[in-house]
PDB file of C-alpha atoms in Angstrom:
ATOM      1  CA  UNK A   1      -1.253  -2.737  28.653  1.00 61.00           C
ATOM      2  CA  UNK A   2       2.131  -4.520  27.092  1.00 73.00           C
ATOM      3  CA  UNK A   3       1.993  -3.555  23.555  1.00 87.00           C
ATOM      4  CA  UNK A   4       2.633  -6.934  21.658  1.00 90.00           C
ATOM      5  CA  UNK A   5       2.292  -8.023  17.712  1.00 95.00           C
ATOM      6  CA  UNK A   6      -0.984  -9.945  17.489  1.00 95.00           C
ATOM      7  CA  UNK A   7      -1.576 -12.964  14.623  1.00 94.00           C
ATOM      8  CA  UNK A   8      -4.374 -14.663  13.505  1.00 95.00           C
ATOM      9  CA  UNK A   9      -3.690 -17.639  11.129  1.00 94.00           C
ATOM     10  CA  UNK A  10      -5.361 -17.074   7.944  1.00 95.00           C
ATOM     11  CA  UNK A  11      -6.866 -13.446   9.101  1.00 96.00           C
ATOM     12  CA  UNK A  12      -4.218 -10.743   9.560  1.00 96.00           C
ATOM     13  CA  UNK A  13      -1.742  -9.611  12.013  1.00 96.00           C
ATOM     14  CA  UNK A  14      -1.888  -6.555  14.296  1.00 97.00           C
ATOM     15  CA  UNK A  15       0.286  -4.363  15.843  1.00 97.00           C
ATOM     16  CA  UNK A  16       0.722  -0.619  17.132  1.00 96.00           C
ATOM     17  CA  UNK A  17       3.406   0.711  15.930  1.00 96.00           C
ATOM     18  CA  UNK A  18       4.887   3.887  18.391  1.00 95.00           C
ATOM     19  CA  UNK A  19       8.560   5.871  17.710  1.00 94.00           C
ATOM     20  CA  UNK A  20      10.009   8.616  19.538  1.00 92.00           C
ATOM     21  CA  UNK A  21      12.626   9.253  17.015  1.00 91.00           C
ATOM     22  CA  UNK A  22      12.175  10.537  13.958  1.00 93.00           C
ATOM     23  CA  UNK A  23      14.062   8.491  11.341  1.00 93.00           C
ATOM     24  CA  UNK A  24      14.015   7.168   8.027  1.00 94.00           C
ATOM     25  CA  UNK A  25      14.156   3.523   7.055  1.00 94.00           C
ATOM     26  CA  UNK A  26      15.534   2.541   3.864  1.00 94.00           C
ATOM     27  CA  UNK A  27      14.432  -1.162   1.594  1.00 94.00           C
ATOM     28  CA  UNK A  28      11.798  -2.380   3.788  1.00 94.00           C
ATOM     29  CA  UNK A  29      10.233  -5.344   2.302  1.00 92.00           C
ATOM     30  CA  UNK A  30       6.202  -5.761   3.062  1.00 92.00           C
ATOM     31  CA  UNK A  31       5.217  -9.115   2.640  1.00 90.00           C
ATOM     32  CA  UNK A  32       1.382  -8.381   3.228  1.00 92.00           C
ATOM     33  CA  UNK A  33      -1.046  -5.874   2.475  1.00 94.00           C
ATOM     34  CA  UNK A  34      -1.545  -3.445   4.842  1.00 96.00           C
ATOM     35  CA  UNK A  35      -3.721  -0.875   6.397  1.00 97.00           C
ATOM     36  CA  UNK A  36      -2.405   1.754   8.081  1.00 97.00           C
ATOM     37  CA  UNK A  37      -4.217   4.682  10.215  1.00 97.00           C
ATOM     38  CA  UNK A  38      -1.761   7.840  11.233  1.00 97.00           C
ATOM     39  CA  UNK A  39      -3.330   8.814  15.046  1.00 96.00           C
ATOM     40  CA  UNK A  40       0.208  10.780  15.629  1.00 97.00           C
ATOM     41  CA  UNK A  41       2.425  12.160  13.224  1.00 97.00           C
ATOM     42  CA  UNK A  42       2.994  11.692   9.880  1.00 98.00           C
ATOM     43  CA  UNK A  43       4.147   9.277   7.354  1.00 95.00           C
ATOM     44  CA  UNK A  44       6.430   9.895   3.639  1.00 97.00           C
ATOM     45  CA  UNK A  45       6.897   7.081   1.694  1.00 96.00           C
ATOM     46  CA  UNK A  46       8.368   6.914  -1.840  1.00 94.00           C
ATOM     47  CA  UNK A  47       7.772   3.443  -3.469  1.00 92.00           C
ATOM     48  CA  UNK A  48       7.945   2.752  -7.313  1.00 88.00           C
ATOM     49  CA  UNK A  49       5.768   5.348  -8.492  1.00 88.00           C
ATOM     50  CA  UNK A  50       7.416   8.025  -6.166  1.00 92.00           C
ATOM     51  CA  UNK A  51       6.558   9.721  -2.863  1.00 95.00           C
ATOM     52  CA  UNK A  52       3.438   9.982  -0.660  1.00 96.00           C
ATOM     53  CA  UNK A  53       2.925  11.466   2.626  1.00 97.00           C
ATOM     54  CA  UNK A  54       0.049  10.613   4.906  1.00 97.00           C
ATOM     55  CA  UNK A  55      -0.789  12.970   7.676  1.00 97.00           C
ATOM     56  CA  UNK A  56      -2.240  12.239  11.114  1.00 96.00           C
ATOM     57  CA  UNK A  57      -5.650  11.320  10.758  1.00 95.00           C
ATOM     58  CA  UNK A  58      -5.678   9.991   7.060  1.00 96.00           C
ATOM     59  CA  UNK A  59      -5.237   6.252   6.226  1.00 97.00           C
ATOM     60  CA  UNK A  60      -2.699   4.583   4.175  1.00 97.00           C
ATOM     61  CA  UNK A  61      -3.796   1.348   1.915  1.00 96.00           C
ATOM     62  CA  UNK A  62      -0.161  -0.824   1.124  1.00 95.00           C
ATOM     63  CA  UNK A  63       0.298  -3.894  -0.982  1.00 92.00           C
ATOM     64  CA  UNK A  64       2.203  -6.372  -0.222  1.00 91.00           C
ATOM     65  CA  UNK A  65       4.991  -7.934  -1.956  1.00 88.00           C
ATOM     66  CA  UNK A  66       7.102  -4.691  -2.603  1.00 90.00           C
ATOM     67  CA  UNK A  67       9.979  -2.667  -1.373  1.00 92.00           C
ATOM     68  CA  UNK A  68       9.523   1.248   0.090  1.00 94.00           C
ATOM     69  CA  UNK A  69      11.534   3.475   1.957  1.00 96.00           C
ATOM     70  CA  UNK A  70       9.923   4.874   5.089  1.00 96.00           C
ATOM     71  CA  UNK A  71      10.169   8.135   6.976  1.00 96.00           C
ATOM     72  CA  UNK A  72       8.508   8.177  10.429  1.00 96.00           C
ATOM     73  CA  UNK A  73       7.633  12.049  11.014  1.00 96.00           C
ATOM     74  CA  UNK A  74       6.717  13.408  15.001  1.00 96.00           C
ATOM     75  CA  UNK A  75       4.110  15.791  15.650  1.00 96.00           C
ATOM     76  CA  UNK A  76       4.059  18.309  17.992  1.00 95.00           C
ATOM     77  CA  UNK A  77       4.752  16.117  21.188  1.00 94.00           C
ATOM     78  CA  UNK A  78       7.810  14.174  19.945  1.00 93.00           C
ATOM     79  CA  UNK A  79       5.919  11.242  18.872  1.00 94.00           C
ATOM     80  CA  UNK A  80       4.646   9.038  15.731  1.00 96.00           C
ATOM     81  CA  UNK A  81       2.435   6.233  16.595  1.00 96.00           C
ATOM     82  CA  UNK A  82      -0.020   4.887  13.901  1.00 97.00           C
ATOM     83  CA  UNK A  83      -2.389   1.366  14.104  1.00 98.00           C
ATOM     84  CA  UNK A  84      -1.640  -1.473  11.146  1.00 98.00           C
ATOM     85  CA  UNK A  85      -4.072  -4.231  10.212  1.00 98.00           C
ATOM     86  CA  UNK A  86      -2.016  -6.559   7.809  1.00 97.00           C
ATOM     87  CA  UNK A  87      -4.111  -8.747   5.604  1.00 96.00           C
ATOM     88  CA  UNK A  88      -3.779 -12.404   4.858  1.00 94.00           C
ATOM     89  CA  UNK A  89      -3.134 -12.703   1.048  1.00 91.00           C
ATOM     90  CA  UNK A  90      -5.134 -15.834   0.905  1.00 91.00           C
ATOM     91  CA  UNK A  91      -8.138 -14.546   2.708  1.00 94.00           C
ATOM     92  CA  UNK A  92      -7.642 -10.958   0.319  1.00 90.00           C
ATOM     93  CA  UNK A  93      -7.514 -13.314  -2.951  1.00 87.00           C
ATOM     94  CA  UNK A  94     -10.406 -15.917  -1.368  1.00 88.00           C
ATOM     95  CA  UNK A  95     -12.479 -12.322  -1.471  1.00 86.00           C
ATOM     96  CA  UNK A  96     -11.572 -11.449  -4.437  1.00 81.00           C
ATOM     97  CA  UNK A  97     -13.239 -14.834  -5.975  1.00 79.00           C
ATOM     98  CA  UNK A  98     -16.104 -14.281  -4.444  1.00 77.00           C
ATOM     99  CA  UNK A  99     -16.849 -10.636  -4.665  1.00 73.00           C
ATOM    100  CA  UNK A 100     -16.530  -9.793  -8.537  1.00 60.00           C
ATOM    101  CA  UNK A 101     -14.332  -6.883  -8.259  1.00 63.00           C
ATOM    102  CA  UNK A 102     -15.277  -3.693  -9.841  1.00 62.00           C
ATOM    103  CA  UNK A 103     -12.100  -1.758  -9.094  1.00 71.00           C
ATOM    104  CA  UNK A 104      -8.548  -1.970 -10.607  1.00 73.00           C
ATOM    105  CA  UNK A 105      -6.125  -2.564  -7.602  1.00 77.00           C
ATOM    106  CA  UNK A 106      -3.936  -0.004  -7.017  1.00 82.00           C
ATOM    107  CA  UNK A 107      -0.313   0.391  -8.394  1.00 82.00           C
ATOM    108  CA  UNK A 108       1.412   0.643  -5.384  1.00 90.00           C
ATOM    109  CA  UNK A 109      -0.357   2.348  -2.285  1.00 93.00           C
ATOM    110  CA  UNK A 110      -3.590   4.671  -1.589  1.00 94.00           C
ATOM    111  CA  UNK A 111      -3.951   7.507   0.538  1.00 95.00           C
ATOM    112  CA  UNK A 112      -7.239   7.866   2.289  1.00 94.00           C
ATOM    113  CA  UNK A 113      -7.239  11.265   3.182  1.00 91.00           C
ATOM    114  CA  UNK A 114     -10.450  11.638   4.882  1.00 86.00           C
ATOM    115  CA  UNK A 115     -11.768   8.180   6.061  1.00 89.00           C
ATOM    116  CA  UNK A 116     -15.875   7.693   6.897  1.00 84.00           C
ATOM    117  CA  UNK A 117     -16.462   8.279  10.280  1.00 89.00           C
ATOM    118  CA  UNK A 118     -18.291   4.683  10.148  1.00 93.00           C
ATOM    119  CA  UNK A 119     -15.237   3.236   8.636  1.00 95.00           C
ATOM    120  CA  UNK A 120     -12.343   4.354  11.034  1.00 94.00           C
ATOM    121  CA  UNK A 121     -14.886   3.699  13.898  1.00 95.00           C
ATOM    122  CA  UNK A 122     -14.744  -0.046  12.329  1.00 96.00           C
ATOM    123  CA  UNK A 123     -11.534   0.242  12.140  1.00 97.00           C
ATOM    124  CA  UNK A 124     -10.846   1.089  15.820  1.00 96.00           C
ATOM    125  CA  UNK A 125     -12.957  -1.340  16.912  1.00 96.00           C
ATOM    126  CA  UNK A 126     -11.442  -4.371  14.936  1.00 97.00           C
ATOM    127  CA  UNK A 127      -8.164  -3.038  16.045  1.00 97.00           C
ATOM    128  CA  UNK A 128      -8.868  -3.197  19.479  1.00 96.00           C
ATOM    129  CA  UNK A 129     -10.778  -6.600  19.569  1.00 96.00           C
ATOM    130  CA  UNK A 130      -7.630  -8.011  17.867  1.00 96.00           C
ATOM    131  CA  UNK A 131      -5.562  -6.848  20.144  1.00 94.00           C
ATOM    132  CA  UNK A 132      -7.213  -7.522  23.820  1.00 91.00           C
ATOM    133  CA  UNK A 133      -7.757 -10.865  25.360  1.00 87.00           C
ATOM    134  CA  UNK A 134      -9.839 -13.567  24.516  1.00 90.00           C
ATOM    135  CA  UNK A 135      -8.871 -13.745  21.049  1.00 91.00           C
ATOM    136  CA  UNK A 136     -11.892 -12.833  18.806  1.00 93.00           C
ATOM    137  CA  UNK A 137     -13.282 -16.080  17.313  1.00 95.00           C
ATOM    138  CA  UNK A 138     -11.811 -17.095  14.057  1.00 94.00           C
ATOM    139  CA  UNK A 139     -14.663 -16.856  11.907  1.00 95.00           C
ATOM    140  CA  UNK A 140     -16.123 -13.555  13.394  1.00 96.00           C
ATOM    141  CA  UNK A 141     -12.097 -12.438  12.962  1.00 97.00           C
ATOM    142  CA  UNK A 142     -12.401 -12.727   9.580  1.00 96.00           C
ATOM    143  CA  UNK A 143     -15.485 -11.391   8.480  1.00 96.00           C
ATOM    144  CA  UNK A 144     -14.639  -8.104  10.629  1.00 97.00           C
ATOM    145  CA  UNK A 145     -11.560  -8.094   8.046  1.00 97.00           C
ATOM    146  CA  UNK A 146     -13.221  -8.769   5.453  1.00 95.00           C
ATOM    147  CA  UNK A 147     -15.675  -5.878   6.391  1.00 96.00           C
ATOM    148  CA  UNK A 148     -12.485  -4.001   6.380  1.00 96.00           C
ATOM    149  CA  UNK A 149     -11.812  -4.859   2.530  1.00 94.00           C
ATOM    150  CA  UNK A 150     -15.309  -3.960   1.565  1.00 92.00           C
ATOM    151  CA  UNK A 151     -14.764  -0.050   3.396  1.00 94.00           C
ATOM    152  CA  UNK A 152     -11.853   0.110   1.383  1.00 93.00           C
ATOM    153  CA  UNK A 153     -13.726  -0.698  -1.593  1.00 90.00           C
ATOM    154  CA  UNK A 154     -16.040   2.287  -0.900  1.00 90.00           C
ATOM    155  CA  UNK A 155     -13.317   4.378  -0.955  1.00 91.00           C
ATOM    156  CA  UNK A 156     -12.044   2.996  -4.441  1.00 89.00           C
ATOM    157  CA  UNK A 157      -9.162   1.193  -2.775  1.00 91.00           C
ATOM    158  CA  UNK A 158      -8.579  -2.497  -3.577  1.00 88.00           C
ATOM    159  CA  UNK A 159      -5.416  -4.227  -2.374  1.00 88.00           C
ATOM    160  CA  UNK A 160      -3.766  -6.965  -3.735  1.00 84.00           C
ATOM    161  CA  UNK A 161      -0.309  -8.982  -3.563  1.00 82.00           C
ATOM    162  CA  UNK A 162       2.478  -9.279  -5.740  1.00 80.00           C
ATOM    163  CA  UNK A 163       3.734 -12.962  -5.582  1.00 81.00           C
ATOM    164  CA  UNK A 164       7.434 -13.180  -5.251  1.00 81.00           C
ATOM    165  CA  UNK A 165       8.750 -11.959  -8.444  1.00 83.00           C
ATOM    166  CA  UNK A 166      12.084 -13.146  -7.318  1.00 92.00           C
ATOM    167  CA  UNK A 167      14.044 -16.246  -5.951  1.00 96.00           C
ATOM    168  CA  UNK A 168      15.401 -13.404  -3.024  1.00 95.00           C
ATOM    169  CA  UNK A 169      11.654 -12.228  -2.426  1.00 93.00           C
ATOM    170  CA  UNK A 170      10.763 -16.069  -2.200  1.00 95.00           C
ATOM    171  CA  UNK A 171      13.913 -17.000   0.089  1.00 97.00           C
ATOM    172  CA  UNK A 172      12.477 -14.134   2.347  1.00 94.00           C
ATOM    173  CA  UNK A 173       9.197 -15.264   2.775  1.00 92.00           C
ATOM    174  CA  UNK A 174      10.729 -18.666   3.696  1.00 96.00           C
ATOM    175  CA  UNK A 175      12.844 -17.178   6.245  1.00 95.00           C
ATOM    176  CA  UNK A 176       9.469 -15.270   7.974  1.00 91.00           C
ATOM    177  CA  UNK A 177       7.974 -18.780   8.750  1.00 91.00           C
ATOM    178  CA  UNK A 178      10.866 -18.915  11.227  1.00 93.00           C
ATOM    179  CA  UNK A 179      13.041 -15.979  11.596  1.00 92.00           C
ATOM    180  CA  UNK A 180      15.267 -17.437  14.423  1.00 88.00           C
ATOM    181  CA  UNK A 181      16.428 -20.334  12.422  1.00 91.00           C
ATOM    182  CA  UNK A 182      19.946 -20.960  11.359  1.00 92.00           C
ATOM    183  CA  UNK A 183      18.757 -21.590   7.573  1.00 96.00           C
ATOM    184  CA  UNK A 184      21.703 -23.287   6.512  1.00 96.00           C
ATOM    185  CA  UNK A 185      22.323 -22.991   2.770  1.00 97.00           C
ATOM    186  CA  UNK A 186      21.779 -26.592   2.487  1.00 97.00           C
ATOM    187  CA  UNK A 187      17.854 -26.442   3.777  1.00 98.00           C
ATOM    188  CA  UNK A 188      16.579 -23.299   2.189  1.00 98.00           C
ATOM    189  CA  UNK A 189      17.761 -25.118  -1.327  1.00 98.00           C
ATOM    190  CA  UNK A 190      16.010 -28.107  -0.213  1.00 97.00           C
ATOM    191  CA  UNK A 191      12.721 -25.740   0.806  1.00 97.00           C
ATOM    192  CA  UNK A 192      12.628 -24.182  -2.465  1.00 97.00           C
ATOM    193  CA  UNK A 193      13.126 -27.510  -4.178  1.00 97.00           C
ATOM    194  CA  UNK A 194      16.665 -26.937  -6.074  1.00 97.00           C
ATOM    195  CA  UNK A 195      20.144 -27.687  -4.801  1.00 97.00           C
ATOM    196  CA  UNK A 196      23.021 -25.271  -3.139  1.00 97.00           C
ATOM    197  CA  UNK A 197      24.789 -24.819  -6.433  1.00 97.00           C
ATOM    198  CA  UNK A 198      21.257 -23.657  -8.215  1.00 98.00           C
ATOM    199  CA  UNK A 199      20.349 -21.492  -5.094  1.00 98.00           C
ATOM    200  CA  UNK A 200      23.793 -19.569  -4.774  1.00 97.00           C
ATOM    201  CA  UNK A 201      23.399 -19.413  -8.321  1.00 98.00           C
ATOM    202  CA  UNK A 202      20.031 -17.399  -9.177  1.00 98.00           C
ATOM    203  CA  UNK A 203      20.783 -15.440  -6.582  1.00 98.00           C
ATOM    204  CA  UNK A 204      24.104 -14.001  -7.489  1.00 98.00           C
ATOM    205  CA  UNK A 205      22.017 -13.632 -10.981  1.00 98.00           C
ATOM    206  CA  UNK A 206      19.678 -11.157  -8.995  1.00 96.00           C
ATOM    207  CA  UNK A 207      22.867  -9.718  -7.196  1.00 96.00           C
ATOM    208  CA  UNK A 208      22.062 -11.344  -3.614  1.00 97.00           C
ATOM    209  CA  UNK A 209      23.961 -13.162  -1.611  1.00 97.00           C
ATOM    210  CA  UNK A 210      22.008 -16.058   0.923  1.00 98.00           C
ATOM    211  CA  UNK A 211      23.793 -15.114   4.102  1.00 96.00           C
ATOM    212  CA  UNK A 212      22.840 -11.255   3.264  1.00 96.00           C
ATOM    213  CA  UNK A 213      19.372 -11.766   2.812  1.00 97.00           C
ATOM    214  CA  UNK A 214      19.037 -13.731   5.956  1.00 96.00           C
ATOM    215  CA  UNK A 215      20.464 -10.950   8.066  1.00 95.00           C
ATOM    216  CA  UNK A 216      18.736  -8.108   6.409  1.00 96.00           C
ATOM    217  CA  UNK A 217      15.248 -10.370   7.090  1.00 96.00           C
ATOM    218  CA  UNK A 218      16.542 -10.503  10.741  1.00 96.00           C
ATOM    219  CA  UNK A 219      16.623  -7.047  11.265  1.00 97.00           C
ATOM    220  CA  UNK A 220      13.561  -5.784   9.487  1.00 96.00           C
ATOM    221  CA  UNK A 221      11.583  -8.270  11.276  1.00 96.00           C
ATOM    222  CA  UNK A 222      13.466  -6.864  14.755  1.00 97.00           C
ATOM    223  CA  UNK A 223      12.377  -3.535  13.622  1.00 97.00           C
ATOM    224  CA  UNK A 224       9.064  -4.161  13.465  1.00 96.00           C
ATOM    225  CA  UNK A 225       9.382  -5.667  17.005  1.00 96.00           C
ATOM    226  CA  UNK A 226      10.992  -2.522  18.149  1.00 96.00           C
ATOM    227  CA  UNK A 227       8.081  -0.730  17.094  1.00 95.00           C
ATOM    228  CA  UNK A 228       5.108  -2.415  17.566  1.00 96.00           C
ATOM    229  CA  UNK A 229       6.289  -4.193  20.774  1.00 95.00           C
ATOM    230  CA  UNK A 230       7.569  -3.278  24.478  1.00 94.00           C
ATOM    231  CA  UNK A 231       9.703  -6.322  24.487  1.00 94.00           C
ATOM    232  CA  UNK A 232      13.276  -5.725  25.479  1.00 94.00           C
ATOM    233  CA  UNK A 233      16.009  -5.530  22.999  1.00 95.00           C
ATOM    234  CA  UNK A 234      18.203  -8.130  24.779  1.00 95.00           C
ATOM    235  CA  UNK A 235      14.945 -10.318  24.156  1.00 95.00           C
ATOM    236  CA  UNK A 236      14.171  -9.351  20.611  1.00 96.00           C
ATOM    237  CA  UNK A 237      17.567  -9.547  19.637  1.00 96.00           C
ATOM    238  CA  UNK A 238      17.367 -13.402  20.773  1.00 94.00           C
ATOM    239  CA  UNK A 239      14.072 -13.688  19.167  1.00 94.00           C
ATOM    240  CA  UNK A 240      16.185 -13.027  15.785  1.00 94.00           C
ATOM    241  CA  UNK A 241      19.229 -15.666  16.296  1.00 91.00           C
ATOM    242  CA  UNK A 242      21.509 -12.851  18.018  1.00 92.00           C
ATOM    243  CA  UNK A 243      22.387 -14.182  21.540  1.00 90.00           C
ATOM    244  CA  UNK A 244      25.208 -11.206  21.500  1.00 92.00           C
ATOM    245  CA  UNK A 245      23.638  -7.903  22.769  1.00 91.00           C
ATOM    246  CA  UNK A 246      26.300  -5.892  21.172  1.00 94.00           C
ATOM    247  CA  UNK A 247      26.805  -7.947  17.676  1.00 95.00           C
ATOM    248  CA  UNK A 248      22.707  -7.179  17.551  1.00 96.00           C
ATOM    249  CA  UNK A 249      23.310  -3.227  17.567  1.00 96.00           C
ATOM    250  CA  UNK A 250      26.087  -3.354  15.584  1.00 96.00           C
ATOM    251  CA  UNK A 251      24.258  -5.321  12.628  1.00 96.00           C
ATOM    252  CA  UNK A 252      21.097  -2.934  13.048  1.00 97.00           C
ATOM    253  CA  UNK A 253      23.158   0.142  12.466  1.00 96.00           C
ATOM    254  CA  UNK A 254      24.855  -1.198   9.484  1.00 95.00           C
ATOM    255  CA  UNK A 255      21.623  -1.904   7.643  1.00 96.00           C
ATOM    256  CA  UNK A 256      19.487   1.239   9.168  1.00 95.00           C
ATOM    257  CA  UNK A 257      21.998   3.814  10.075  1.00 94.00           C
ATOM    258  CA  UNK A 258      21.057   4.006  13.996  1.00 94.00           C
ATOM    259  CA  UNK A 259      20.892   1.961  16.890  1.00 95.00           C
ATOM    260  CA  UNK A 260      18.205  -0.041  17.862  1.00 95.00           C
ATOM    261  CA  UNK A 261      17.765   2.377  20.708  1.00 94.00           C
ATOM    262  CA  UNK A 262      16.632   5.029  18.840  1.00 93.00           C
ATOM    263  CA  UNK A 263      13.177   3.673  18.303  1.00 92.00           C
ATOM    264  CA  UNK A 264      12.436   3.709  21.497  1.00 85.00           C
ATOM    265  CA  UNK A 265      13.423   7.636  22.060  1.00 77.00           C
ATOM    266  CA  UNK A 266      17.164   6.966  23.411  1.00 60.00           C
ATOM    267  CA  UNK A 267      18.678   9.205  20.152  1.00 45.00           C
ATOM    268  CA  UNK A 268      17.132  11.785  18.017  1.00 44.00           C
ATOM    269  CA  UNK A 269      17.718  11.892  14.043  1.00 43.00           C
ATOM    270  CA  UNK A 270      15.958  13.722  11.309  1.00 40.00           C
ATOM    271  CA  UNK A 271      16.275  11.825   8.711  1.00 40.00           C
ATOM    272  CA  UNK A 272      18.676   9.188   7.213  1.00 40.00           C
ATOM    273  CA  UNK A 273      20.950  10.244   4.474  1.00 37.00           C
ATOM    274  CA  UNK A 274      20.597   6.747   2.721  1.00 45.00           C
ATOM    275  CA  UNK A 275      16.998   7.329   1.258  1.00 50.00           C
ATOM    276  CA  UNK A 276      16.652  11.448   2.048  1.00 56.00           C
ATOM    277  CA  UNK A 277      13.037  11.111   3.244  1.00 62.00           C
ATOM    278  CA  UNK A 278      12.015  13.944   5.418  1.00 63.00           C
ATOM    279  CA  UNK A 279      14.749  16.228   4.857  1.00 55.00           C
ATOM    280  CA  UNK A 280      12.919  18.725   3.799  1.00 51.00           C
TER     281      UNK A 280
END
């Protein structure tokens, strides 16, 4: 079966995330919280409070609104691959009001080192009803995610997400609505209800620049596709306002340090000298 990225509105989106190259991915923004489980491989990530690493088998809890860097480790075989349930912030919040919670959420990210047999078996299963046709029923979609939340909760995980802190973090999350977009300077102002002058403004107070931001949000979003999909690159590059093949790589390897085909097994690196990860 095609592996594609599968959304439902106001539930979660799905994907399965396979690499053949072992590389390290510096600044990713996550918008949403995530679950992640590790079938192949392993995972090191270092966010704010420093560095975790989650080995094949174990689950990783992530909140959303931050930046991490990422190293993608290979087993045995030559391969990481790893399952990822992102959460709706409005359905995680909506549970939230109506479940008093008991637990603290955490800082950053949890490691679940050795998920219930009952839970990852839930876990599977949602996994694979969200991604198979016919879609699973909204409703029933949700409450399978929810039952998600309340696993977590057994394990003394709860999730939660940062709202954008940030004009850049809220100029991103505009740009994800519709990543292929020109998003003239003019429009985004007018989204985020201030003029050009204002925009270019608080942004060069928070050291970004529009047209930056708009190209880095192109290729994480690409990355994920690269990952979690089987699409072609000529098509995903498209899919991200590049109609030039070549212009596409080149911008990818400026902001990750290797070629787009790398992800899909094409070149071989052990880690990426911009954020260190897995060079040990």
């Amino acid at each position: 079966m095609e592996r594609t990225i599968r959304s439902y509105p106001g539930v979660g989106i799905a994907g399965h995330l396979i690499q053949h190259s072992a590389l390290c991915v510096p600044s990713i923004y996550v918008s949403r919280p995530c679950l992640i489980y590790v079938s192949q491989g392993y995972n090191i990530l270092r966010t704010r409070e420093g560095e975790l690493r989650i080995e094949q088998g174990e689950m990783l809890a992530l909140n959303g609104g931050q930046t991490l860097d990422v190293y993608n480790g290979l087993d045995e075989k030559g391969l990481y691959a790893s399952k990822a349930i992102a959460c709706d912030p409005a359905l995680l919040a909506d549970f939230s009001r109506e479940h008093t919670p008991l637990l603290s959420p955490v800082a950053s990210a949890a490691i679940i080192p050795d998920p219930a047999n009952q839970f990852a078996h839930s876990f599977d299963c949602f996994f694979d009803a969200l991604m198979t046709s016919p879609a699973l029923p909204a409703p029933i979609a949700r409450h399978r995610m929810q039952e998600q939340i309340l696993w977590l909760a057994q394990h003394g995980v709860r999730l939660h997400t940062t709202p954008p802190a940030t004009l850049s973090q809220q100029v991103r999350e505009l740009l994800l609505t519709d990543i292929a977009h020109p998003w003239p300077a003019a429009v985004v102002a007018e989204r985020l209800e201030m003029n050009e002058v204002m925009l270019r403004r608080r942004l060069a107070a928070e050291a970004e620049v529009l047209r930056n931001i708009i190209a880095d949000t192109r290729m994480t979003h690409a990355l994920h596709l690269l990952q979690n999909t089987d699409a072609a690159i000529a098509a995903i590059a498209q899919s991200v306002g590049y109609e030039s093949g070549s212009r596409f790589a080149e911008r990818f390897r400026k902001r990750f340090g290797f070629l787009p085909t790398a992800i899909r097994g094409h070149h071989r690196q052990a880690a990426c000298p911009d954020c260190s990860l897995g060079s040990n």
